[in-house]
Short mmCIF file of C-alpha atoms and ligand atoms in Angstrom, two decimals:
data_model
loop_
_atom_site.label_atom_id
_atom_site.label_comp_id
_atom_site.label_asym_id
_atom_site.label_seq_id
_atom_site.Cartn_x
_atom_site.Cartn_y
_atom_site.Cartn_z
CA MET N 1 -106.60 -53.89 -204.32
CA GLN N 2 -105.84 -50.59 -206.43
CA GLN N 3 -103.44 -48.31 -204.87
CA LYS N 4 -103.99 -44.71 -205.52
CA GLU N 5 -100.23 -44.27 -206.80
CA THR N 6 -98.66 -47.38 -207.92
CA ILE N 7 -95.11 -47.70 -209.54
CA ILE N 8 -94.79 -50.79 -211.72
CA ILE N 9 -91.28 -52.32 -211.96
CA LEU N 10 -90.98 -54.50 -214.70
CA ASP N 11 -88.26 -57.30 -213.63
CA PHE N 12 -85.90 -58.32 -216.59
CA GLY N 13 -84.34 -60.83 -214.07
CA GLY N 14 -81.93 -58.18 -212.32
CA GLN N 15 -80.19 -58.86 -209.15
CA TYR N 16 -81.31 -55.43 -207.79
CA THR N 17 -85.04 -55.60 -208.88
CA GLN N 18 -86.38 -55.53 -205.34
CA LEU N 19 -83.98 -52.90 -203.93
CA ILE N 20 -85.66 -50.72 -206.66
CA ALA N 21 -89.02 -51.63 -205.41
CA ARG N 22 -87.76 -51.09 -201.60
CA ARG N 23 -86.23 -47.44 -202.34
CA VAL N 24 -89.72 -46.44 -203.95
CA ARG N 25 -91.56 -47.66 -201.04
CA GLU N 26 -89.20 -45.72 -199.07
CA CYS N 27 -90.01 -42.78 -200.65
CA HIS N 28 -93.68 -43.71 -199.50
CA VAL N 29 -94.72 -44.81 -202.81
CA TYR N 30 -96.48 -48.12 -203.41
CA SER N 31 -94.88 -50.34 -205.91
CA GLU N 32 -95.21 -53.63 -207.25
CA VAL N 33 -92.63 -55.71 -209.38
CA VAL N 34 -94.20 -57.91 -212.35
CA PRO N 35 -92.24 -59.96 -214.62
CA TRP N 36 -90.88 -58.07 -218.04
CA ASN N 37 -93.35 -60.34 -220.34
CA MET N 38 -96.48 -59.09 -218.27
CA PRO N 39 -98.97 -57.97 -221.25
CA LEU N 40 -99.19 -54.49 -221.66
CA ALA N 41 -102.94 -54.53 -221.29
CA ASP N 42 -102.23 -56.08 -217.79
CA ILE N 43 -99.70 -53.63 -216.78
CA LEU N 44 -102.08 -50.70 -217.53
CA ALA N 45 -104.91 -52.11 -216.00
CA ARG N 46 -103.04 -51.40 -212.83
CA LYS N 47 -103.08 -47.86 -213.68
CA PRO N 48 -99.50 -47.25 -212.69
CA ILE N 49 -98.39 -43.64 -212.08
CA GLY N 50 -94.84 -44.32 -213.31
CA ILE N 51 -92.99 -47.54 -214.70
CA ILE N 52 -89.45 -48.43 -214.01
CA LEU N 53 -87.79 -50.76 -216.15
CA SER N 54 -84.98 -52.89 -214.14
CA GLY N 55 -81.78 -54.21 -214.93
CA GLY N 56 -80.86 -57.67 -216.19
CA PRO N 57 -78.27 -60.03 -217.18
CA SER N 58 -79.27 -60.31 -221.05
CA SER N 59 -77.79 -58.10 -223.64
CA VAL N 60 -80.43 -56.45 -225.74
CA HIS N 61 -79.06 -58.01 -228.75
CA ASP N 62 -79.29 -61.49 -227.61
CA ALA N 63 -81.90 -63.49 -229.94
CA ASP N 64 -83.84 -64.37 -226.82
CA ALA N 65 -83.26 -61.30 -224.87
CA PRO N 66 -86.54 -60.11 -223.14
CA ARG N 67 -88.40 -57.51 -225.16
CA ILE N 68 -91.34 -55.24 -224.30
CA ASP N 69 -94.14 -53.90 -226.40
CA PRO N 70 -92.94 -50.56 -227.52
CA ALA N 71 -96.35 -49.12 -227.14
CA LEU N 72 -95.51 -48.63 -223.53
CA TYR N 73 -93.47 -45.84 -224.30
CA GLU N 74 -96.81 -43.96 -225.86
CA ALA N 75 -99.04 -44.87 -222.93
CA GLY N 76 -98.66 -41.31 -221.61
CA ILE N 77 -96.89 -42.98 -218.22
CA PRO N 78 -93.36 -41.89 -216.98
CA VAL N 79 -90.62 -44.51 -217.74
CA LEU N 80 -87.65 -45.06 -215.85
CA GLY N 81 -85.24 -47.49 -217.52
CA ILE N 82 -82.03 -48.56 -215.13
CA CYS N 83 -79.11 -50.46 -217.05
CA TYR N 84 -80.83 -53.29 -219.00
CA GLY N 85 -84.09 -51.10 -219.02
CA MET N 86 -82.07 -48.25 -220.54
CA GLN N 87 -80.39 -50.24 -223.15
CA LEU N 88 -83.67 -51.79 -224.03
CA THR N 89 -85.46 -47.93 -224.30
CA ALA N 90 -82.62 -46.98 -226.46
CA LEU N 91 -82.97 -49.71 -228.94
CA LEU N 92 -86.96 -49.78 -229.19
CA LEU N 93 -87.00 -45.99 -229.83
CA GLY N 94 -84.31 -46.23 -232.40
CA GLY N 95 -81.02 -45.69 -230.78
CA ALA N 96 -77.99 -47.61 -230.66
CA VAL N 97 -76.30 -50.28 -228.02
CA GLU N 98 -72.99 -51.35 -228.33
CA LYS N 99 -70.46 -52.97 -226.42
CA ALA N 100 -68.65 -50.82 -224.16
CA LYS N 101 -64.77 -50.49 -224.87
CA GLU N 102 -64.12 -51.18 -221.21
CA ARG N 103 -66.72 -53.04 -219.02
CA GLU N 104 -67.61 -51.00 -216.03
CA TYR N 105 -68.07 -52.50 -212.61
CA GLY N 106 -68.21 -51.07 -209.57
CA ARG N 107 -68.07 -47.31 -207.93
CA VAL N 108 -67.51 -45.01 -211.01
CA THR N 109 -67.73 -41.24 -211.12
CA VAL N 110 -70.48 -40.05 -213.02
CA ARG N 111 -70.57 -36.42 -214.29
CA MET N 112 -74.12 -34.99 -214.64
CA LYS N 113 -74.68 -32.21 -217.11
CA GLU N 114 -77.26 -30.42 -215.22
CA GLN N 115 -78.73 -30.21 -211.75
CA THR N 116 -82.30 -30.11 -212.41
CA GLY N 117 -85.02 -32.54 -213.52
CA LEU N 118 -83.73 -36.25 -212.79
CA PHE N 119 -80.57 -34.67 -211.12
CA GLY N 120 -82.63 -32.07 -209.43
CA GLY N 121 -80.74 -31.28 -205.89
CA MET N 122 -77.69 -33.52 -206.69
CA GLN N 123 -74.29 -32.68 -207.40
CA SER N 124 -72.16 -32.12 -210.82
CA ALA N 125 -70.31 -35.31 -210.21
CA SER N 126 -71.26 -38.38 -207.93
CA ASN N 127 -70.23 -41.72 -207.09
CA CYS N 128 -72.44 -44.17 -208.61
CA TRP N 129 -72.63 -48.18 -209.02
CA MET N 130 -72.10 -49.71 -212.43
CA SER N 131 -72.16 -52.99 -213.63
CA HIS N 132 -72.49 -53.51 -217.24
CA THR N 133 -70.57 -54.42 -220.45
CA TRP N 134 -73.06 -52.93 -223.02
CA GLN N 135 -73.84 -49.55 -223.29
CA VAL N 136 -76.20 -46.80 -225.23
CA SER N 137 -73.65 -45.43 -228.13
CA ALA N 138 -76.52 -43.20 -229.44
CA CYS N 139 -79.74 -41.60 -228.06
CA PRO N 140 -82.82 -42.54 -229.74
CA PRO N 141 -84.47 -39.38 -231.64
CA GLY N 142 -85.94 -36.83 -228.79
CA PHE N 143 -83.52 -37.82 -226.04
CA ARG N 144 -80.63 -35.84 -224.79
CA VAL N 145 -77.42 -37.18 -222.79
CA ILE N 146 -77.97 -35.85 -219.47
CA ALA N 147 -74.85 -37.77 -217.71
CA GLU N 148 -71.35 -39.33 -218.65
CA THR N 149 -68.19 -41.13 -217.14
CA ASP N 150 -64.91 -41.57 -218.62
CA ASN N 151 -65.99 -44.85 -220.39
CA CYS N 152 -69.58 -44.19 -221.17
CA PRO N 153 -70.53 -41.19 -223.16
CA VAL N 154 -74.24 -42.03 -222.37
CA ALA N 155 -74.55 -42.64 -218.65
CA ALA N 156 -78.20 -41.00 -218.68
CA MET N 157 -80.53 -39.82 -220.93
CA VAL N 158 -84.02 -37.79 -221.03
CA ASN N 159 -86.85 -37.32 -223.25
CA GLU N 160 -88.60 -34.53 -221.17
CA ASP N 161 -91.70 -34.29 -223.35
CA LYS N 162 -92.59 -38.23 -223.17
CA LYS N 163 -91.10 -38.14 -219.56
CA ILE N 164 -88.57 -40.74 -220.35
CA CYS N 165 -85.39 -41.24 -218.11
CA CYS N 166 -82.64 -43.58 -218.21
CA VAL N 167 -79.72 -44.25 -216.40
CA GLN N 168 -76.97 -46.66 -217.32
CA PHE N 169 -76.07 -46.79 -213.09
CA HIS N 170 -78.08 -48.20 -210.69
CA PRO N 171 -79.53 -45.71 -208.28
CA GLU N 172 -81.29 -48.51 -205.96
CA VAL N 173 -77.74 -49.54 -204.51
CA THR N 174 -76.50 -47.78 -201.54
CA HIS N 175 -73.37 -47.59 -203.28
CA THR N 176 -74.73 -44.87 -205.51
CA GLU N 177 -74.41 -41.97 -203.38
CA GLU N 178 -77.63 -39.94 -204.42
CA GLY N 179 -79.59 -43.02 -205.68
CA THR N 180 -82.42 -42.13 -203.38
CA MET N 181 -82.21 -38.41 -204.55
CA LEU N 182 -82.60 -39.62 -208.28
CA ILE N 183 -85.44 -42.05 -207.40
CA ARG N 184 -87.26 -39.14 -205.46
CA ASN N 185 -87.03 -36.96 -208.49
CA PHE N 186 -88.30 -39.66 -210.73
CA LEU N 187 -91.44 -40.18 -208.51
CA PHE N 188 -92.18 -36.62 -207.65
CA ARG N 189 -90.98 -34.50 -210.45
CA PHE N 190 -91.73 -36.71 -213.33
CA CYS N 191 -94.52 -39.15 -211.95
CA GLY N 192 -96.14 -36.37 -209.70
CA CYS N 193 -96.52 -38.94 -206.76
CA SER N 194 -97.80 -37.31 -203.65
CA GLY N 195 -95.91 -39.73 -201.24
CA ASP N 196 -98.93 -40.69 -199.13
CA TRP N 197 -98.29 -44.58 -198.96
CA THR N 198 -97.34 -45.98 -195.39
CA MET N 199 -96.74 -49.64 -193.96
CA SER N 200 -100.45 -49.44 -192.78
CA THR N 201 -101.54 -48.97 -196.55
CA TYR N 202 -99.38 -52.10 -197.15
CA ALA N 203 -100.98 -53.83 -194.33
CA GLU N 204 -104.44 -52.89 -195.55
CA THR N 205 -103.78 -54.30 -199.20
CA ALA N 206 -102.32 -57.18 -198.03
CA ILE N 207 -105.19 -58.03 -195.67
CA LYS N 208 -107.53 -57.55 -198.44
CA GLN N 209 -105.79 -59.75 -200.75
CA ILE N 210 -105.58 -62.39 -198.52
CA ARG N 211 -109.52 -62.33 -197.84
CA GLU N 212 -109.63 -62.29 -201.67
CA THR N 213 -107.59 -65.48 -202.20
CA VAL N 214 -109.10 -67.42 -199.24
CA GLY N 215 -112.48 -66.54 -199.96
CA GLU N 216 -115.54 -66.45 -197.66
CA ASP N 217 -115.01 -69.67 -196.13
CA GLY N 218 -111.46 -70.79 -196.72
CA THR N 219 -108.98 -71.56 -194.16
CA VAL N 220 -105.36 -71.31 -193.78
CA LEU N 221 -102.70 -73.45 -191.80
CA LEU N 222 -99.61 -71.44 -190.37
CA ALA N 223 -96.31 -73.04 -188.89
CA LEU N 224 -95.69 -70.40 -186.03
CA SER N 225 -92.03 -70.63 -184.92
CA GLY N 226 -92.48 -67.53 -182.65
CA GLY N 227 -89.87 -65.54 -184.76
CA VAL N 228 -90.60 -62.15 -186.64
CA ASP N 229 -91.48 -63.36 -189.93
CA SER N 230 -93.95 -66.29 -188.77
CA SER N 231 -95.55 -63.99 -186.24
CA VAL N 232 -96.16 -60.71 -188.58
CA VAL N 233 -97.90 -63.25 -191.00
CA ALA N 234 -100.11 -64.53 -188.38
CA ALA N 235 -101.13 -61.31 -187.31
CA LEU N 236 -101.77 -60.15 -190.72
CA ILE N 237 -103.80 -63.14 -191.89
CA TYR N 238 -105.68 -62.75 -188.57
CA LYS N 239 -106.62 -59.67 -189.27
CA ALA N 240 -108.02 -60.84 -192.81
CA ILE N 241 -109.92 -63.96 -191.65
CA GLY N 242 -109.46 -64.17 -187.97
CA LYS N 243 -110.07 -67.92 -186.47
CA ARG N 244 -110.16 -69.52 -189.90
CA LEU N 245 -106.25 -69.02 -189.34
CA THR N 246 -104.86 -72.31 -187.43
CA CYS N 247 -101.47 -71.63 -185.89
CA VAL N 248 -99.28 -74.79 -185.15
CA PHE N 249 -96.59 -73.79 -182.77
CA VAL N 250 -94.21 -76.63 -182.02
CA ASP N 251 -92.30 -76.11 -178.72
CA HIS N 252 -89.25 -78.37 -178.97
CA GLY N 253 -87.93 -77.12 -175.49
CA LEU N 254 -85.16 -75.42 -177.00
CA LEU N 255 -86.42 -71.72 -176.88
CA ARG N 256 -85.20 -68.76 -175.12
CA LYS N 257 -86.45 -68.12 -171.70
CA GLY N 258 -90.01 -66.72 -171.88
CA GLU N 259 -90.33 -66.98 -175.44
CA SER N 260 -92.79 -69.90 -175.44
CA ASP N 261 -95.37 -68.37 -173.41
CA GLN N 262 -95.10 -64.95 -174.86
CA VAL N 263 -96.13 -66.27 -178.50
CA CYS N 264 -98.91 -68.41 -176.61
CA HIS N 265 -99.96 -65.04 -174.82
CA VAL N 266 -99.83 -63.10 -178.03
CA PHE N 267 -101.65 -65.55 -180.09
CA SER N 268 -104.18 -66.37 -177.78
CA HIS N 269 -105.24 -62.64 -176.53
CA LEU N 270 -103.73 -60.11 -178.82
CA PHE N 271 -104.53 -62.04 -182.00
CA PRO N 272 -106.79 -64.94 -180.79
CA VAL N 273 -106.27 -67.41 -183.72
CA ARG N 274 -106.80 -70.73 -183.47
CA PHE N 275 -103.83 -71.65 -181.85
CA ILE N 276 -102.49 -75.04 -181.32
CA ARG N 277 -99.30 -75.57 -178.73
CA SER N 278 -97.82 -78.85 -179.43
CA ASP N 279 -95.69 -79.38 -176.24
CA ALA N 280 -93.02 -81.99 -177.76
CA ALA N 281 -89.89 -81.20 -175.57
CA ASP N 282 -89.90 -84.55 -174.28
CA ARG N 283 -89.90 -86.24 -178.00
CA PHE N 284 -86.96 -83.68 -178.73
CA PHE N 285 -84.84 -84.38 -175.69
CA GLY N 286 -85.41 -87.93 -175.99
CA ASP N 287 -84.16 -88.12 -179.65
CA LEU N 288 -81.03 -85.93 -178.80
CA LYS N 289 -79.92 -88.25 -176.30
CA GLY N 290 -76.25 -88.81 -176.75
CA VAL N 291 -75.88 -87.11 -179.91
CA THR N 292 -73.16 -84.82 -179.71
CA GLU N 293 -72.38 -83.85 -183.48
CA PRO N 294 -73.82 -80.44 -184.74
CA GLU N 295 -75.08 -81.53 -188.18
CA GLU N 296 -76.68 -84.46 -186.62
CA LYS N 297 -78.54 -82.43 -184.10
CA ARG N 298 -79.74 -80.35 -186.73
CA HIS N 299 -81.22 -83.16 -188.77
CA ILE N 300 -82.79 -84.82 -185.65
CA ILE N 301 -84.45 -81.84 -185.01
CA GLY N 302 -85.57 -80.64 -188.35
CA ARG N 303 -86.92 -84.51 -188.86
CA ASP N 304 -88.90 -84.35 -185.41
CA PHE N 305 -90.25 -80.89 -186.27
CA ILE N 306 -91.88 -81.93 -189.38
CA GLU N 307 -92.94 -85.26 -188.11
CA VAL N 308 -94.76 -83.20 -185.02
CA PHE N 309 -96.19 -80.74 -187.14
CA LYS N 310 -97.66 -83.08 -189.68
CA LYS N 311 -99.21 -85.02 -186.94
CA GLU N 312 -100.96 -81.87 -185.76
CA ALA N 313 -101.82 -80.70 -189.15
CA THR N 314 -103.41 -83.99 -190.05
CA ALA N 315 -105.48 -83.99 -186.67
CA LEU N 316 -106.78 -80.63 -187.79
CA GLY N 317 -108.40 -82.38 -191.29
CA LYS N 318 -108.19 -80.56 -194.34
CA LEU N 319 -107.26 -76.90 -194.25
CA ASP N 320 -107.14 -74.88 -197.79
CA TYR N 321 -104.10 -73.02 -197.75
CA PHE N 322 -100.65 -73.10 -196.18
CA ALA N 323 -98.94 -69.91 -195.00
CA GLN N 324 -95.30 -69.06 -194.62
CA GLY N 325 -93.14 -65.91 -193.65
CA THR N 326 -90.71 -66.11 -196.50
CA ILE N 327 -89.13 -62.42 -196.96
CA TYR N 328 -87.17 -61.31 -199.91
CA PRO N 329 -83.61 -62.37 -198.60
CA ASP N 330 -85.08 -66.14 -198.47
CA VAL N 331 -86.26 -65.78 -201.98
CA ILE N 332 -82.65 -64.64 -203.03
CA GLU N 333 -80.85 -67.07 -200.53
CA SER N 334 -82.72 -70.09 -201.91
CA GLY N 335 -81.93 -69.02 -205.67
CA GLN N 336 -78.18 -68.64 -204.87
CA GLY N 337 -78.27 -71.64 -202.53
CA THR N 338 -77.29 -73.95 -205.12
CA ASN N 339 -73.88 -72.46 -205.62
CA ALA N 340 -72.93 -71.50 -202.20
CA ALA N 341 -71.24 -74.32 -200.23
CA VAL N 342 -73.47 -75.78 -197.32
CA ILE N 343 -71.44 -74.75 -194.06
CA LYS N 344 -74.36 -75.79 -191.81
CA SER N 345 -77.65 -77.42 -192.99
CA HIS N 346 -80.13 -75.01 -191.91
CA HIS N 347 -83.29 -75.96 -190.43
CA ASN N 348 -85.54 -75.91 -193.55
CA VAL N 349 -89.11 -76.95 -193.51
CA GLY N 350 -89.48 -75.68 -197.21
CA GLY N 351 -90.89 -79.10 -198.03
CA LEU N 352 -93.77 -79.26 -195.65
CA PRO N 353 -96.46 -77.63 -197.60
CA LYS N 354 -95.96 -80.20 -200.53
CA GLU N 355 -95.76 -83.12 -197.78
CA LEU N 356 -98.97 -82.22 -196.51
CA GLY N 357 -100.42 -82.09 -199.71
CA PHE N 358 -100.98 -78.18 -200.09
CA THR N 359 -100.61 -76.70 -203.72
CA GLU N 360 -101.61 -73.19 -202.77
CA LEU N 361 -99.10 -70.82 -200.67
CA ILE N 362 -99.78 -67.54 -198.91
CA GLU N 363 -96.74 -65.58 -198.46
CA PRO N 364 -97.53 -62.06 -197.77
CA LEU N 365 -94.01 -61.08 -196.96
CA ARG N 366 -92.23 -62.35 -200.07
CA MET N 367 -91.14 -58.74 -201.27
CA LEU N 368 -90.36 -57.29 -197.96
CA PHE N 369 -86.79 -56.84 -196.44
CA LYS N 370 -86.31 -57.64 -192.64
CA ASP N 371 -86.50 -53.79 -191.59
CA GLU N 372 -89.77 -53.54 -193.30
CA VAL N 373 -91.17 -56.65 -191.82
CA ARG N 374 -90.56 -55.19 -188.47
CA ALA N 375 -92.20 -51.95 -189.52
CA LEU N 376 -95.40 -53.93 -190.51
CA GLY N 377 -95.23 -55.85 -187.40
CA GLU N 378 -95.10 -52.65 -185.23
CA THR N 379 -98.11 -51.08 -187.61
CA LEU N 380 -100.32 -54.40 -187.13
CA GLY N 381 -99.65 -53.95 -183.20
CA LEU N 382 -97.52 -56.76 -182.45
CA PRO N 383 -95.50 -56.39 -179.13
CA LYS N 384 -92.22 -54.57 -179.55
CA GLU N 385 -90.00 -57.17 -177.91
CA LEU N 386 -91.47 -59.60 -180.58
CA VAL N 387 -90.90 -57.60 -183.63
CA TRP N 388 -87.38 -56.33 -182.83
CA ARG N 389 -86.07 -59.74 -181.71
CA GLN N 390 -82.71 -60.86 -182.85
CA PRO N 391 -82.48 -63.91 -185.09
CA PHE N 392 -82.79 -67.25 -183.46
CA PRO N 393 -81.89 -70.48 -185.30
CA GLY N 394 -84.54 -73.19 -185.75
CA PRO N 395 -82.45 -75.74 -184.17
CA GLY N 396 -82.86 -73.54 -181.00
CA LEU N 397 -80.58 -73.72 -177.80
CA ALA N 398 -79.53 -77.33 -178.93
CA ILE N 399 -76.43 -75.52 -181.01
CA ARG N 400 -75.62 -73.58 -177.96
CA ILE N 401 -74.90 -76.31 -176.07
CA ILE N 402 -71.81 -78.01 -176.98
CA GLY N 403 -71.75 -81.70 -176.68
CA GLU N 404 -74.88 -83.81 -175.54
CA VAL N 405 -78.27 -81.84 -174.99
CA THR N 406 -80.27 -82.56 -171.84
CA PRO N 407 -82.87 -80.55 -170.19
CA GLU N 408 -80.67 -79.53 -167.22
CA LYS N 409 -78.10 -77.97 -169.81
CA ALA N 410 -80.74 -76.38 -171.66
CA GLU N 411 -81.69 -74.82 -168.59
CA ILE N 412 -78.27 -73.70 -167.71
CA VAL N 413 -77.61 -71.73 -171.43
CA ARG N 414 -81.55 -70.48 -171.24
CA GLU N 415 -80.87 -68.82 -167.71
CA SER N 416 -77.52 -67.52 -168.70
CA ASP N 417 -78.87 -66.21 -171.86
CA ALA N 418 -81.68 -64.36 -170.23
CA ILE N 419 -79.36 -62.37 -168.15
CA PHE N 420 -77.22 -61.26 -171.09
CA ARG N 421 -80.22 -60.26 -172.69
CA GLU N 422 -81.68 -58.55 -170.10
CA GLU N 423 -78.34 -56.53 -169.46
CA ILE N 424 -77.89 -55.77 -173.29
CA VAL N 425 -81.13 -54.17 -173.09
CA ALA N 426 -80.75 -52.39 -169.84
CA ALA N 427 -77.82 -51.02 -171.29
CA GLY N 428 -79.58 -49.63 -174.44
CA LEU N 429 -77.41 -51.98 -176.76
CA ASP N 430 -80.35 -54.09 -177.92
CA ARG N 431 -80.87 -52.39 -181.26
CA HIS N 432 -76.95 -51.77 -181.86
CA VAL N 433 -75.71 -55.39 -181.26
CA ASN N 434 -77.18 -57.54 -184.05
CA GLN N 435 -76.95 -60.88 -182.26
CA TYR N 436 -76.00 -61.80 -178.85
CA PHE N 437 -76.58 -64.80 -176.58
CA THR N 438 -74.64 -67.35 -174.45
CA VAL N 439 -73.14 -70.68 -175.00
CA LEU N 440 -72.94 -73.56 -173.00
CA THR N 441 -69.40 -74.69 -173.77
CA GLY N 442 -68.54 -78.14 -172.93
CA ILE N 443 -65.63 -77.09 -170.79
CA GLN N 444 -65.95 -78.03 -166.86
CA SER N 445 -63.40 -75.84 -164.66
CA VAL N 446 -62.68 -75.85 -160.99
CA GLY N 447 -63.84 -72.93 -158.91
CA VAL N 448 -64.59 -72.38 -155.26
CA MET N 449 -67.71 -71.29 -154.03
CA GLY N 450 -67.99 -70.62 -150.48
CA ASP N 451 -65.59 -73.08 -148.92
CA GLU N 452 -66.26 -75.76 -151.40
CA ARG N 453 -64.53 -76.82 -154.34
CA THR N 454 -66.86 -76.83 -157.38
CA TYR N 455 -66.30 -78.49 -161.10
CA ASP N 456 -68.72 -76.38 -163.22
CA TYR N 457 -69.59 -75.39 -166.67
CA THR N 458 -68.15 -72.27 -168.44
CA ILE N 459 -70.27 -69.99 -170.07
CA ALA N 460 -69.31 -68.08 -173.50
CA LEU N 461 -70.53 -64.77 -174.39
CA ARG N 462 -71.17 -64.33 -178.03
CA ALA N 463 -72.21 -60.57 -179.15
CA VAL N 464 -71.86 -59.66 -182.97
CA THR N 465 -72.38 -56.75 -185.23
CA THR N 466 -73.16 -57.49 -188.63
CA ASP N 467 -75.13 -56.45 -191.68
CA ASP N 468 -76.00 -59.59 -193.32
CA PHE N 469 -74.82 -62.42 -191.14
CA MET N 470 -72.58 -63.54 -193.69
CA THR N 471 -69.52 -61.77 -192.09
CA ALA N 472 -69.40 -60.26 -188.48
CA ASP N 473 -67.27 -58.61 -186.12
CA TRP N 474 -67.23 -59.43 -182.20
CA ALA N 475 -69.14 -56.68 -180.48
CA ARG N 476 -66.96 -54.24 -178.34
CA LEU N 477 -69.15 -54.36 -175.29
CA PRO N 478 -68.13 -52.25 -172.33
CA TYR N 479 -66.18 -54.01 -169.69
CA ASP N 480 -68.48 -52.94 -166.85
CA LEU N 481 -71.59 -54.67 -168.99
CA ILE N 482 -69.40 -57.47 -169.44
CA ALA N 483 -68.63 -57.42 -165.74
CA ARG N 484 -72.17 -57.22 -164.54
CA VAL N 485 -73.03 -59.98 -166.82
CA SER N 486 -70.32 -62.45 -165.75
CA ALA N 487 -71.22 -61.67 -161.99
CA ARG N 488 -74.95 -62.17 -162.36
CA ILE N 489 -74.53 -65.38 -164.26
CA VAL N 490 -72.00 -67.09 -161.77
CA ASN N 491 -74.05 -65.86 -159.14
CA GLU N 492 -77.67 -66.55 -160.13
CA VAL N 493 -77.27 -69.84 -162.56
CA PRO N 494 -76.45 -73.04 -160.81
CA HIS N 495 -73.50 -74.88 -162.23
CA ALA N 496 -72.06 -71.86 -164.21
CA SER N 497 -69.11 -71.20 -162.36
CA ARG N 498 -66.97 -69.46 -165.07
CA VAL N 499 -67.50 -66.80 -168.09
CA VAL N 500 -65.41 -66.06 -170.98
CA MET N 501 -66.07 -63.89 -174.08
CA ASP N 502 -65.71 -64.96 -177.86
CA VAL N 503 -63.58 -62.53 -179.57
CA THR N 504 -63.52 -64.04 -182.75
CA THR N 505 -64.95 -62.33 -186.24
CA LYS N 506 -66.88 -64.33 -188.88
CA PRO N 507 -64.81 -65.57 -191.02
CA PRO N 508 -63.19 -67.72 -189.81
CA ALA N 509 -65.52 -68.51 -186.92
CA SER N 510 -69.38 -68.80 -187.60
CA ILE N 511 -71.50 -66.86 -185.34
CA GLU N 512 -72.94 -69.82 -183.44
CA TRP N 513 -70.76 -72.41 -181.84
CA GLU N 514 -72.03 -75.49 -183.59
P1 XMP M 1 -73.65 -68.74 -188.79
O1 XMP M 1 -73.61 -69.68 -187.29
O2 XMP M 1 -73.78 -69.86 -189.90
O3 XMP M 1 -75.01 -68.03 -188.38
O4 XMP M 1 -72.40 -67.87 -188.88
C1 XMP M 1 -75.63 -67.27 -189.49
C2 XMP M 1 -76.78 -67.02 -189.01
O5 XMP M 1 -77.81 -68.28 -188.87
C3 XMP M 1 -78.16 -68.65 -187.91
N1 XMP M 1 -78.09 -70.09 -188.03
C4 XMP M 1 -79.14 -70.79 -188.16
N2 XMP M 1 -80.48 -70.80 -188.24
N3 XMP M 1 -81.09 -72.84 -188.63
C5 XMP M 1 -81.51 -71.49 -188.33
O6 XMP M 1 -82.42 -71.15 -188.78
C6 XMP M 1 -79.56 -72.99 -188.38
O7 XMP M 1 -79.28 -74.34 -188.37
C7 XMP M 1 -78.66 -72.27 -187.80
N4 XMP M 1 -77.51 -72.10 -187.97
C8 XMP M 1 -77.06 -70.81 -187.65
C9 XMP M 1 -77.45 -67.96 -186.93
O8 XMP M 1 -78.16 -67.60 -185.71
C10 XMP M 1 -77.15 -66.70 -187.39
O9 XMP M 1 -78.09 -65.71 -187.35
#
């Protein structure tokens, strides 16, 4: 669907390309990332109001370096070149690019020679994020230098007549203090954007695109986990094709309290898709019997999930498309995952569509970041508790029960977790603590209840603050909150007789206990 105002971002393989798109969307302007080699005619057919050339790992002098048709600069559309995009612009328009004397990496002070145009409203010197080995040594004709650093004489250049701006630093990353202002200036001062795009426009576009892809009578299958991403995808596809969407929800009996019923309620009443709930708790508990090793638990749950899902999907007969709630960080993670050591094998159903014979995927959240997905969910009318749900691991409560998993233990951890969650919400801390849950430690200890000696379980409270879940700090919860939670757990949850608090950072500990 054609948007009124579209910014096209040509992707040269830079790490931050989707961040550029995100910053543009934050300015309420629609943006789309396309590969650098998209033919110019196709780019122009999208009627962009501005074009951004991203950074990238190549050197413009490499024989196989990405190049674009220089006619792009003559199309009368404003262009912003970032890093590689700047160097390519310089080279194609008659300037020069040379190896920098010193490679610049990290925060660098950039001196802006003017406070108008691209730098309107910005300071005369600002911390910016740099990451480059090559740099522009001579501007092309018609351009003037508008910023410099100690090592980079052309840190930014502009050709006002042609509305082409270039910066060597990365305005899209948060380390660049005034980066958003610079992007705003490009969008509003150079491209003339009005900034009237919102998440509901995104939803309308995505719904229209899904309709176009799926056609008049096409059908879609979705594995609904009840998490934010798959729920938002389900709501979106439901709005596009109604009951031609079938959602299969595998209930492994290891979800949080109330979660399974909420998913069923939302997708049978609010978004009444064709909803298949597979109640497979017995099978999962059966296969987990006697298993204590965390990785083995994950493996069994992953395997059972796929088998149960396949059984349900096969019974449904052939559906046309498979939908997934892949979001942008998943795309990045899967690309980088090959180099990272596997600390915990994640419950991964990525191979599922292939196994089921699907060739076409629908992934409408692929370009969004988590908070954008939540905003989209709210726009679509999903309940707030679902949209703002904290992350929950695929293997569920199984990895929060140390040792063997049994239905009785699942009940203890589920009930204590519900109390902890309730109290965190009541204290107004749920949006500040990024993940919080209880763990049923394998430890039993002696206690007294009434006049009786007890020998029951120890519950650990785990609450962390984190931006990316790669590193985390333990949340400094108020003592009176901890006291309430502790008292409620030992009073209300049978077989829980002691509460302890996990005060370990990640690293060295991981967030989950298994
Ligand atoms: P860790 O424990 O590795 O957790 O510090 C980081 C984040 O990942 C989640 N997590 C999982 N998610 N399958 C998942 O889907 C898993 O096996 C798994 N293990 C950990 C964890 O909840 C936290 O958000």
